[in-house]
Short mmCIF file of C-alpha atoms and ligand atoms in Angstrom, two decimals:
data_model
loop_
_atom_site.label_atom_id
_atom_site.label_comp_id
_atom_site.label_asym_id
_atom_site.label_seq_id
_atom_site.Cartn_x
_atom_site.Cartn_y
_atom_site.Cartn_z
CA MET A 919 -14.26 -17.49 6.10
CA ALA A 920 -14.65 -14.88 8.79
CA SER A 921 -14.56 -15.95 12.40
CA ILE A 922 -15.64 -13.60 15.24
CA ASP A 923 -13.72 -13.59 18.48
CA THR A 924 -12.47 -16.75 20.37
CA ARG A 925 -14.94 -16.39 23.28
CA THR A 926 -17.48 -19.20 23.60
CA ASP A 927 -20.09 -16.56 24.60
CA ALA A 928 -19.25 -14.27 21.74
CA PRO A 929 -22.39 -12.99 19.95
CA GLN A 930 -23.13 -14.59 16.65
CA PRO A 931 -22.37 -12.42 13.46
CA GLY A 932 -25.83 -11.40 13.08
CA ASN A 933 -26.01 -9.63 16.41
CA GLU A 934 -22.53 -8.22 16.35
CA PRO A 935 -21.97 -4.59 17.00
CA THR A 936 -21.10 -2.35 14.13
CA ARG A 937 -20.33 0.82 16.09
CA PHE A 938 -16.95 1.23 17.71
CA ASP A 939 -14.72 3.85 19.46
CA VAL A 940 -11.64 2.59 17.62
CA ALA A 941 -11.37 0.24 14.67
CA LEU A 942 -7.92 -1.16 13.90
CA VAL A 943 -6.96 -2.71 10.73
CA GLY A 944 -4.28 -5.45 10.79
CA ALA A 945 -3.20 -7.47 13.86
CA GLY A 946 0.48 -7.49 13.30
CA LEU A 947 3.16 -5.95 15.42
CA HIS A 948 1.78 -2.32 15.50
CA GLY A 949 -1.97 -3.16 15.43
CA GLY A 950 -1.45 -5.87 18.16
CA LEU A 951 0.61 -3.78 20.52
CA ILE A 952 -1.73 -0.79 19.99
CA ALA A 953 -4.79 -2.94 20.79
CA LEU A 954 -3.09 -4.22 24.02
CA ALA A 955 -2.16 -0.77 25.20
CA LEU A 956 -5.58 0.65 24.44
CA LEU A 957 -7.57 -2.18 26.20
CA ASP A 958 -5.20 -1.71 29.30
CA ALA A 959 -5.78 2.15 29.41
CA GLU A 960 -9.52 2.01 28.68
CA PRO A 961 -11.05 -1.27 29.74
CA GLY A 962 -14.61 -0.45 28.48
CA LEU A 963 -13.22 0.76 25.15
CA ARG A 964 -15.38 -0.50 22.12
CA LEU A 965 -12.47 -1.72 20.09
CA ALA A 966 -12.52 -3.76 16.87
CA LEU A 967 -9.18 -5.34 15.60
CA VAL A 968 -9.61 -6.77 12.16
CA GLU A 969 -7.13 -9.31 10.75
CA ARG A 970 -7.18 -10.89 7.31
CA ASP A 971 -5.29 -13.94 8.26
CA ALA A 972 -6.89 -16.84 10.37
CA ARG A 973 -4.77 -16.00 13.31
CA PRO A 974 -3.35 -12.70 14.56
CA ALA A 975 0.24 -11.78 14.63
CA GLY A 976 1.53 -13.52 11.53
CA ASN A 977 4.90 -15.49 11.54
CA HIS A 978 7.69 -13.46 12.99
CA THR A 979 10.18 -13.22 15.84
CA TRP A 980 10.42 -9.54 16.81
CA CYS A 981 13.47 -8.57 18.65
CA PHE A 982 14.22 -5.16 20.41
CA HIS A 983 16.27 -3.61 23.05
CA LEU A 984 14.30 -3.49 26.37
CA GLY A 985 15.28 0.16 26.52
CA ASP A 986 13.08 0.76 23.55
CA ALA A 987 9.92 0.64 25.73
CA PRO A 988 8.77 4.00 26.78
CA PRO A 989 9.68 4.51 30.53
CA ASN A 990 6.13 4.32 31.96
CA ALA A 991 4.61 1.85 29.40
CA GLY A 992 1.60 0.36 31.18
CA ALA A 993 1.11 -3.07 32.51
CA TRP A 994 0.31 -4.35 29.04
CA PHE A 995 4.12 -4.16 28.25
CA GLU A 996 4.89 -6.14 31.42
CA ARG A 997 2.39 -8.97 30.51
CA LEU A 998 4.10 -9.49 27.09
CA PRO A 999 5.52 -12.94 27.03
CA LEU A 1000 9.09 -11.72 26.05
CA ILE A 1001 12.25 -13.91 26.04
CA ARG A 1002 14.96 -11.73 27.60
CA TRP A 1003 18.75 -11.57 27.45
CA PRO A 1004 21.32 -9.28 29.36
CA GLY A 1005 22.80 -8.33 26.06
CA TYR A 1006 24.26 -9.79 22.81
CA GLU A 1007 27.41 -10.08 20.74
CA VAL A 1008 28.72 -8.84 17.42
CA ALA A 1009 31.66 -10.21 15.49
CA PHE A 1010 33.61 -8.81 12.59
CA PRO A 1011 36.87 -9.97 11.13
CA GLY A 1012 39.37 -8.78 13.75
CA PHE A 1013 36.81 -7.23 16.18
CA ALA A 1014 34.20 -8.69 18.45
CA ARG A 1015 32.32 -7.12 21.24
CA ALA A 1016 29.77 -8.06 23.98
CA ILE A 1017 27.19 -5.45 23.94
CA ASP A 1018 25.58 -5.17 27.46
CA LEU A 1019 22.15 -3.69 26.35
CA PRO A 1020 19.27 -5.77 27.64
CA TYR A 1021 17.67 -7.40 24.56
CA CYS A 1022 14.53 -9.41 24.11
CA CYS A 1023 12.11 -11.09 21.63
CA LEU A 1024 8.31 -11.45 21.17
CA THR A 1025 7.36 -14.25 18.95
CA SER A 1026 4.17 -14.16 16.99
CA GLU A 1027 2.75 -16.95 19.13
CA GLY A 1028 3.26 -14.85 22.18
CA LEU A 1029 1.61 -11.97 20.68
CA ALA A 1030 -1.29 -13.89 19.48
CA THR A 1031 -1.83 -15.50 22.93
CA ALA A 1032 -1.66 -11.98 24.57
CA LEU A 1033 -4.23 -10.68 22.15
CA GLN A 1034 -6.58 -13.67 22.55
CA ASP A 1035 -6.36 -13.23 26.33
CA ALA A 1036 -6.98 -9.41 26.30
CA PHE A 1037 -9.88 -9.69 23.93
CA ALA A 1038 -11.57 -12.56 25.87
CA ALA A 1039 -11.18 -10.36 28.99
CA HIS A 1040 -12.88 -7.33 27.36
CA GLU A 1041 -16.70 -7.67 26.75
CA THR A 1042 -16.75 -4.60 24.48
CA ALA A 1043 -13.76 -5.63 22.24
CA ARG A 1044 -13.90 -7.72 19.31
CA LEU A 1045 -11.09 -9.62 17.57
CA ILE A 1046 -12.21 -10.36 13.98
CA THR A 1047 -9.99 -12.65 12.23
CA GLY A 1048 -10.09 -14.32 8.78
CA CYS A 1049 -11.64 -11.36 7.07
CA ALA A 1050 -9.85 -8.64 5.01
CA VAL A 1051 -10.71 -4.93 5.10
CA GLN A 1052 -11.56 -3.86 1.73
CA ALA A 1053 -11.85 -0.13 2.13
CA LEU A 1054 -11.46 2.25 5.02
CA ASP A 1055 -11.92 5.88 5.58
CA ALA A 1056 -11.65 8.38 8.57
CA GLY A 1057 -14.97 7.01 10.14
CA SER A 1058 -15.56 3.49 8.84
CA VAL A 1059 -14.07 0.20 7.75
CA THR A 1060 -15.69 -2.21 5.18
CA LEU A 1061 -14.95 -5.91 5.39
CA ALA A 1062 -14.68 -8.36 2.54
CA ASP A 1063 -17.91 -10.03 3.89
CA GLY A 1064 -19.73 -6.84 3.26
CA ARG A 1065 -19.97 -5.63 6.97
CA ARG A 1066 -19.34 -2.04 7.59
CA LEU A 1067 -17.91 -1.03 11.03
CA GLN A 1068 -18.15 2.70 12.02
CA ALA A 1069 -15.58 4.10 14.60
CA SER A 1070 -14.68 7.52 15.92
CA LEU A 1071 -10.95 6.61 15.18
CA VAL A 1072 -9.80 4.35 12.30
CA ILE A 1073 -6.35 3.10 12.45
CA ASP A 1074 -4.72 1.41 9.46
CA ALA A 1075 -1.91 -0.99 10.55
CA CYS A 1076 -1.74 -3.25 7.38
CA GLY A 1077 2.10 -3.32 7.12
CA ARG A 1078 4.04 -3.21 3.75
CA SER A 1079 5.63 0.06 3.09
CA ASP A 1080 6.47 2.12 0.02
CA VAL A 1081 8.12 4.81 2.03
CA GLY A 1082 11.67 5.54 0.67
CA ARG A 1083 13.78 4.08 -2.04
CA GLY A 1084 17.26 2.46 -1.68
CA GLY A 1085 18.58 -0.89 -0.70
CA TYR A 1086 17.07 -3.81 1.11
CA GLN A 1087 17.64 -5.91 4.15
CA LYS A 1088 16.69 -9.48 3.31
CA PHE A 1089 16.92 -12.70 5.53
CA LEU A 1090 15.73 -16.18 5.85
CA GLY A 1091 15.67 -17.59 9.28
CA LEU A 1092 15.46 -21.17 10.49
CA GLU A 1093 14.22 -22.09 13.89
CA VAL A 1094 16.07 -25.25 14.72
CA GLU A 1095 16.08 -27.97 17.44
CA LEU A 1096 19.79 -29.09 18.22
CA ALA A 1097 20.99 -32.56 19.14
CA ALA A 1098 22.82 -30.92 22.15
CA ASP A 1099 22.95 -27.51 23.99
CA SER A 1100 24.17 -24.63 21.84
CA GLY A 1101 26.38 -23.20 24.56
CA LEU A 1102 25.24 -19.78 23.33
CA ALA A 1103 23.83 -17.70 26.44
CA ARG A 1104 23.29 -14.50 24.39
CA PRO A 1105 22.16 -13.77 20.94
CA LEU A 1106 24.77 -13.20 18.28
CA LEU A 1107 23.34 -10.11 16.55
CA MET A 1108 25.83 -9.76 13.72
CA ASP A 1109 28.34 -12.51 12.93
CA ALA A 1110 30.03 -10.85 9.77
CA CYS A 1111 32.77 -13.38 9.78
CA LEU A 1112 31.56 -14.87 6.59
CA PRO A 1113 32.69 -14.82 2.93
CA GLN A 1114 31.16 -11.62 1.74
CA GLY A 1115 30.84 -11.11 -2.06
CA SER A 1116 28.36 -9.04 -3.95
CA GLN A 1117 26.24 -8.14 -0.84
CA PHE A 1118 26.94 -7.60 2.85
CA ARG A 1119 26.18 -10.73 4.67
CA PHE A 1120 25.98 -11.81 8.37
CA MET A 1121 24.44 -14.38 10.49
CA TYR A 1122 22.03 -13.44 13.26
CA VAL A 1123 21.58 -16.05 15.99
CA LEU A 1124 18.99 -16.13 18.89
CA PRO A 1125 19.26 -18.84 21.53
CA LEU A 1126 15.54 -19.25 22.17
CA ALA A 1127 16.27 -22.18 24.43
CA PRO A 1128 19.31 -24.30 25.36
CA ARG A 1129 18.77 -26.48 22.22
CA ARG A 1130 16.70 -24.21 20.18
CA LEU A 1131 18.08 -21.47 17.96
CA LEU A 1132 16.79 -18.99 15.32
CA ILE A 1133 19.59 -18.70 12.78
CA GLU A 1134 18.95 -15.96 10.07
CA ASP A 1135 21.20 -15.48 7.09
CA THR A 1136 20.92 -11.71 6.29
CA ALA A 1137 21.98 -9.63 3.42
CA PHE A 1138 22.17 -5.91 2.95
CA ALA A 1139 21.90 -5.60 -0.94
CA ARG A 1140 20.75 -3.36 -3.73
CA THR A 1141 18.18 -5.80 -5.01
CA ALA A 1142 15.29 -7.53 -3.41
CA ASP A 1143 15.66 -11.01 -4.84
CA MET A 1144 16.66 -13.82 -2.65
CA ASP A 1145 17.76 -17.48 -3.24
CA MET A 1146 15.97 -19.25 -0.60
CA ALA A 1147 17.51 -22.61 -1.23
CA ALA A 1148 21.03 -21.08 -1.03
CA ARG A 1149 20.19 -19.25 2.20
CA ARG A 1150 18.84 -22.54 3.76
CA ALA A 1151 21.93 -24.44 2.73
CA ALA A 1152 24.15 -21.48 4.16
CA ILE A 1153 22.48 -21.75 7.49
CA HIS A 1154 23.02 -25.61 7.65
CA ASP A 1155 26.81 -24.95 6.82
CA TYR A 1156 27.06 -22.18 9.35
CA ALA A 1157 25.53 -24.52 12.03
CA ALA A 1158 27.91 -27.28 11.14
CA ALA A 1159 30.92 -25.05 11.22
CA ARG A 1160 29.94 -23.91 14.67
CA GLY A 1161 29.56 -27.63 15.78
CA TRP A 1162 25.68 -27.49 16.13
CA VAL A 1163 23.97 -30.70 14.89
CA ILE A 1164 20.51 -29.74 13.61
CA GLN A 1165 17.93 -32.29 14.68
CA SER A 1166 14.93 -30.74 12.99
CA VAL A 1167 13.89 -27.54 11.42
CA LEU A 1168 10.82 -26.32 13.37
CA ARG A 1169 9.87 -23.13 11.49
CA GLU A 1170 10.95 -20.91 8.71
CA GLU A 1171 10.57 -17.02 8.48
CA SER A 1172 11.80 -14.64 5.76
CA GLY A 1173 11.52 -10.94 4.99
CA VAL A 1174 12.81 -8.17 2.63
CA LEU A 1175 12.83 -5.05 4.30
CA PRO A 1176 13.47 -1.44 2.86
CA MET A 1177 16.72 0.27 3.72
CA PRO A 1178 15.99 3.51 1.94
CA TRP A 1179 18.34 6.52 1.39
CA ARG A 1180 15.57 8.72 -0.11
CA GLY A 1181 11.98 9.69 1.02
CA VAL A 1182 10.50 10.41 4.44
CA PRO A 1183 7.38 9.11 6.25
CA PRO A 1184 4.31 11.14 5.41
CA ALA A 1185 2.76 13.43 7.84
CA PRO A 1186 -0.07 11.97 9.85
CA THR A 1187 -3.66 12.12 8.36
CA LEU A 1188 -7.01 10.50 9.01
CA PRO A 1189 -7.50 7.47 8.99
CA LEU A 1190 -4.19 7.11 10.84
CA LYS A 1191 -1.75 4.94 9.01
CA VAL A 1192 0.77 3.44 11.70
CA GLY A 1193 3.42 0.63 11.35
CA TYR A 1194 5.48 -0.07 8.33
CA GLY A 1195 2.87 1.25 6.05
CA GLY A 1196 2.96 4.80 7.66
CA GLY A 1197 6.85 4.80 7.62
CA TRP A 1198 7.18 4.07 11.45
CA PHE A 1199 10.29 2.02 11.20
CA HIS A 1200 14.07 2.54 11.38
CA PRO A 1201 15.46 2.94 8.05
CA ALA A 1202 19.01 1.92 8.91
CA THR A 1203 18.14 -1.24 11.10
CA GLY A 1204 14.79 -2.31 9.50
CA TYR A 1205 13.44 -2.61 13.15
CA SER A 1206 9.94 -1.18 13.91
CA ALA A 1207 9.44 -2.54 17.33
CA PRO A 1208 10.71 0.86 19.02
CA CYS A 1209 8.14 2.93 16.89
CA ALA A 1210 5.39 0.26 17.66
CA LEU A 1211 5.92 0.59 21.45
CA ARG A 1212 6.03 4.31 21.39
CA MET A 1213 2.89 4.56 19.14
CA ALA A 1214 1.04 2.07 21.41
CA ASP A 1215 1.89 4.26 24.41
CA LEU A 1216 0.94 7.52 22.60
CA LEU A 1217 -2.38 6.33 21.44
CA ALA A 1218 -3.37 4.71 24.73
CA ARG A 1219 -2.82 8.24 26.20
CA HIS A 1220 -4.42 10.29 23.40
CA TRP A 1221 -6.67 8.23 21.34
CA ARG A 1222 -9.50 10.71 21.80
CA ALA A 1223 -7.73 13.40 20.07
CA PRO A 1224 -4.28 11.92 18.82
CA TYR A 1225 -3.41 14.46 16.17
CA THR A 1226 -1.29 17.08 17.99
CA ALA A 1227 0.71 14.27 19.91
CA LEU A 1228 1.23 12.25 16.74
CA LEU A 1229 2.29 15.46 14.78
CA CYS A 1230 4.93 16.09 17.43
CA GLU A 1231 6.10 12.39 17.44
CA TRP A 1232 6.19 12.43 13.52
CA ARG A 1233 8.42 15.60 13.50
CA ARG A 1234 10.88 13.87 15.88
CA HIS A 1235 10.65 10.58 13.84
CA ARG A 1236 11.31 12.36 10.68
CA ARG A 1237 14.48 14.00 11.88
CA GLN A 1238 15.75 10.54 13.12
CA PHE A 1239 14.47 8.89 10.00
CA ARG A 1240 16.70 11.34 7.97
CA LEU A 1241 19.75 10.37 9.87
CA GLY A 1242 19.02 6.76 8.97
CA LEU A 1243 18.73 7.80 5.41
CA LEU A 1244 22.02 9.37 5.32
CA LEU A 1245 23.78 6.37 7.08
CA ASN A 1246 22.15 4.02 4.46
CA LEU A 1247 23.37 6.26 1.63
CA LEU A 1248 26.93 6.36 3.02
CA ALA A 1249 26.83 2.57 3.62
CA PHE A 1250 25.28 1.45 0.37
CA ARG A 1251 26.97 4.04 -1.99
CA GLY A 1252 30.23 4.63 -0.27
CA PHE A 1253 31.37 0.96 0.40
CA ALA A 1254 31.84 -2.04 -2.02
CA PRO A 1255 29.54 -4.73 -0.86
CA ASP A 1256 32.39 -6.92 0.42
CA LEU A 1257 33.81 -3.92 2.63
CA MET A 1258 30.43 -2.73 3.91
CA TRP A 1259 30.89 -4.54 7.10
CA HIS A 1260 33.59 -1.84 8.07
CA PRO A 1261 31.10 1.07 9.11
CA PHE A 1262 29.06 -1.59 11.18
CA ALA A 1263 32.17 -2.75 13.04
CA ARG A 1264 32.87 0.88 13.67
CA PHE A 1265 29.33 1.60 14.84
CA TYR A 1266 29.58 -1.21 17.36
CA ARG A 1267 32.69 0.40 18.96
CA LEU A 1268 30.65 3.45 19.92
CA PRO A 1269 29.56 3.85 23.52
CA LEU A 1270 26.61 1.58 24.60
CA ALA A 1271 24.33 4.67 25.34
CA THR A 1272 24.86 5.93 21.69
CA ILE A 1273 24.22 2.44 20.28
CA GLY A 1274 20.98 2.04 22.40
CA ARG A 1275 19.65 5.48 21.42
CA PHE A 1276 20.42 4.91 17.81
CA TYR A 1277 18.35 1.68 17.66
CA ARG A 1278 15.34 3.37 19.32
CA LEU A 1279 15.56 6.45 17.12
CA GLN A 1280 16.60 8.88 19.79
CA SER A 1281 20.01 9.93 18.88
CA THR A 1282 21.32 13.03 20.33
CA ALA A 1283 23.38 15.79 18.57
CA VAL A 1284 26.35 14.39 20.28
CA ASP A 1285 25.37 10.78 19.10
CA VAL A 1286 25.06 12.23 15.62
CA THR A 1287 28.61 13.68 15.90
CA ARG A 1288 29.96 10.33 17.07
CA LEU A 1289 28.27 8.48 14.21
CA LEU A 1290 29.46 10.76 11.33
CA LEU A 1291 32.71 12.31 12.43
CA GLY A 1292 36.07 10.84 12.83
CA ARG A 1293 38.29 8.87 10.48
CA PRO A 1294 36.02 7.19 7.87
CA PRO A 1295 35.82 3.51 8.34
CA ARG A 1296 38.29 1.48 6.09
CA GLY A 1297 36.77 0.93 2.66
CA PHE A 1298 35.11 4.16 2.49
CA GLY A 1299 35.10 5.36 -1.30
CA SER A 1300 35.59 1.81 -2.43
CA ALA A 1301 32.21 1.75 -4.15
CA TRP A 1302 33.04 4.80 -6.14
CA TRP A 1303 36.47 3.53 -7.10
CA ARG A 1304 35.19 0.27 -8.20
CA ARG A 1305 32.35 1.79 -10.22
CA GLY A 1306 34.70 4.01 -11.96
CA LYS A 1307 36.93 1.03 -12.88
CA THR A 1308 33.94 -1.36 -13.90
CA ARG A 1309 31.73 1.49 -15.24
CA GLU A 1310 28.79 0.13 -13.28
CA VAL A 1311 25.78 2.43 -13.17
CA CYS A 1312 24.06 2.77 -9.88
CA PRO A 1313 20.32 2.85 -9.79
C1 LIG B 1200 10.32 -11.97 9.19
C2 LIG B 1200 10.56 -10.73 9.77
C3 LIG B 1200 11.12 -10.53 10.97
C4 LIG B 1200 11.39 -9.06 11.62
N1 LIG B 1200 12.07 -9.01 12.72
C5 LIG B 1200 12.04 -7.84 13.26
C6 LIG B 1200 12.76 -7.64 14.54
O1 LIG B 1200 13.25 -8.66 15.12
N2 LIG B 1200 12.47 -6.50 15.24
C7 LIG B 1200 11.86 -5.34 14.66
O2 LIG B 1200 11.82 -4.46 15.34
N3 LIG B 1200 11.38 -5.50 13.47
C8 LIG B 1200 11.49 -6.64 12.73
N4 LIG B 1200 10.89 -6.76 11.55
C9 LIG B 1200 10.48 -5.67 10.75
C10 LIG B 1200 9.08 -4.98 11.29
O3 LIG B 1200 9.07 -4.69 12.64
C11 LIG B 1200 7.91 -5.91 11.02
O4 LIG B 1200 7.87 -6.08 9.70
C12 LIG B 1200 6.64 -5.65 11.63
O5 LIG B 1200 5.86 -6.96 11.67
C13 LIG B 1200 6.04 -4.43 10.91
O6 LIG B 1200 4.78 -4.20 11.69
P1 LIG B 1200 3.35 -3.97 10.94
O7 LIG B 1200 2.39 -3.92 12.08
O8 LIG B 1200 3.58 -2.49 10.25
O9 LIG B 1200 3.22 -4.94 9.96
P2 LIG B 1200 2.67 -6.41 10.19
O10 LIG B 1200 3.25 -7.09 11.40
O11 LIG B 1200 3.05 -7.19 8.87
O12 LIG B 1200 1.21 -6.57 10.34
C14 LIG B 1200 0.37 -6.07 9.33
C15 LIG B 1200 -0.94 -7.05 9.45
O13 LIG B 1200 -1.98 -6.52 8.74
C16 LIG B 1200 -2.76 -7.58 8.16
N5 LIG B 1200 -3.40 -7.05 6.97
C17 LIG B 1200 -2.86 -6.66 5.71
N6 LIG B 1200 -3.81 -6.23 4.89
C18 LIG B 1200 -4.92 -6.35 5.64
C19 LIG B 1200 -6.31 -6.15 5.24
N7 LIG B 1200 -6.66 -5.68 4.11
N8 LIG B 1200 -7.33 -6.35 6.24
C20 LIG B 1200 -6.93 -6.96 7.46
N9 LIG B 1200 -5.73 -7.22 7.72
C21 LIG B 1200 -4.74 -6.94 6.89
C22 LIG B 1200 -1.55 -8.51 7.89
O14 LIG B 1200 -2.26 -9.86 7.66
C23 LIG B 1200 -0.72 -8.48 9.11
O15 LIG B 1200 -1.22 -9.37 10.16
C24 LIG B 1200 10.79 -7.99 10.84
C25 LIG B 1200 10.11 -8.26 9.61
C26 LIG B 1200 10.02 -9.43 9.01
C27 LIG B 1200 9.32 -9.58 7.68
#
């Protein structure tokens, strides 16, 4: 059932406007941030944001480096209810490091609240939830209930990508309440001190509050299948091994993200395709928040005639995307799964500025040299060697 807006004075469906300046489809990370940035830049904008679920923003905890935000992002960014940390830690067998790059997370609940507040404050904007878009073109959007919205700019932010072919990052996370404080002051971005096996595995832990953690069991693998029960059990075992007593599980989230080594994002066309669906993500980290923040900033400045700025951004993105493809190829095809943590341990030994730029898809030529040159990490070639021994055929 479609619901229109959250405002008590919202016009009833029969009187709803059908002509907009911008129609945005999908109120996830990209659609949500773009909507906030547009409303901030153009308070009188006639904006429709259409979401098929009953609530905007889905069920995620989106993390990113604070440095991923464009330098002059508007007040909309400052208003985002972020949980912030001064940095994070990584741990591998024989190597651990505190990475002092400010890090933060935005929860779905936080983004949903920001969207509801922003739409409530803008008379000309409509947040339409519980109604899927069935068709869209460069000038209109057709909703499942038969309504047709016309717009000068239509933006597709529906998620799910088929850009690229390769491996997968798959994870299951449990948000848990502990019996006592965790003692963790910063996120543990990658704890690879775990038994490995047929896929590269690590735990990712976010201290959301002194007694509340999000613990994610993550694997980089060739296949997308995931044994959910085994992942849940592994998280409970990991917590017990760290001395954390789980009192209750508050929430669960899971995902399977592409880690391609083939394919590049398609050039922008109309209607604009943003988000994961348009290939606006980091192929080697799975993160798309840096792209979403930049796209929101770009569209807020250029929504009337976005093509030239977008083309320029896409060319830059494509170059960085290719670097990610190459690194995925080397990691997935060059290392046996149980040794795949070696290139990551090597990566986290690099200078902080190189790590930060890599995450936000802004690596410089010097960064690329640092990433690719030097003695190969231990285990390089092990995948080929083992394949030769076992006659495994790679897809
Ligand atoms: C569990 C999880 C955790 C992640 N964590 C991070 C992280 O920490 N940092 C990071 O940078 N990235 C993270 N990612 C990766 C990536 O950033 C997210 O997948 C991000 O949500 C992608 O944004 P998006 O806007 O493209 O898609 P989504 O956020 O999935 O949004 C798409 C929206 O479109 C809606 N929709 C789809 N079809 C229709 C339709 N026909 N009509 C109307 N609405 C429609 C969906 O309901 C959804 O709300 C994570 C991914 C997952 C799955």
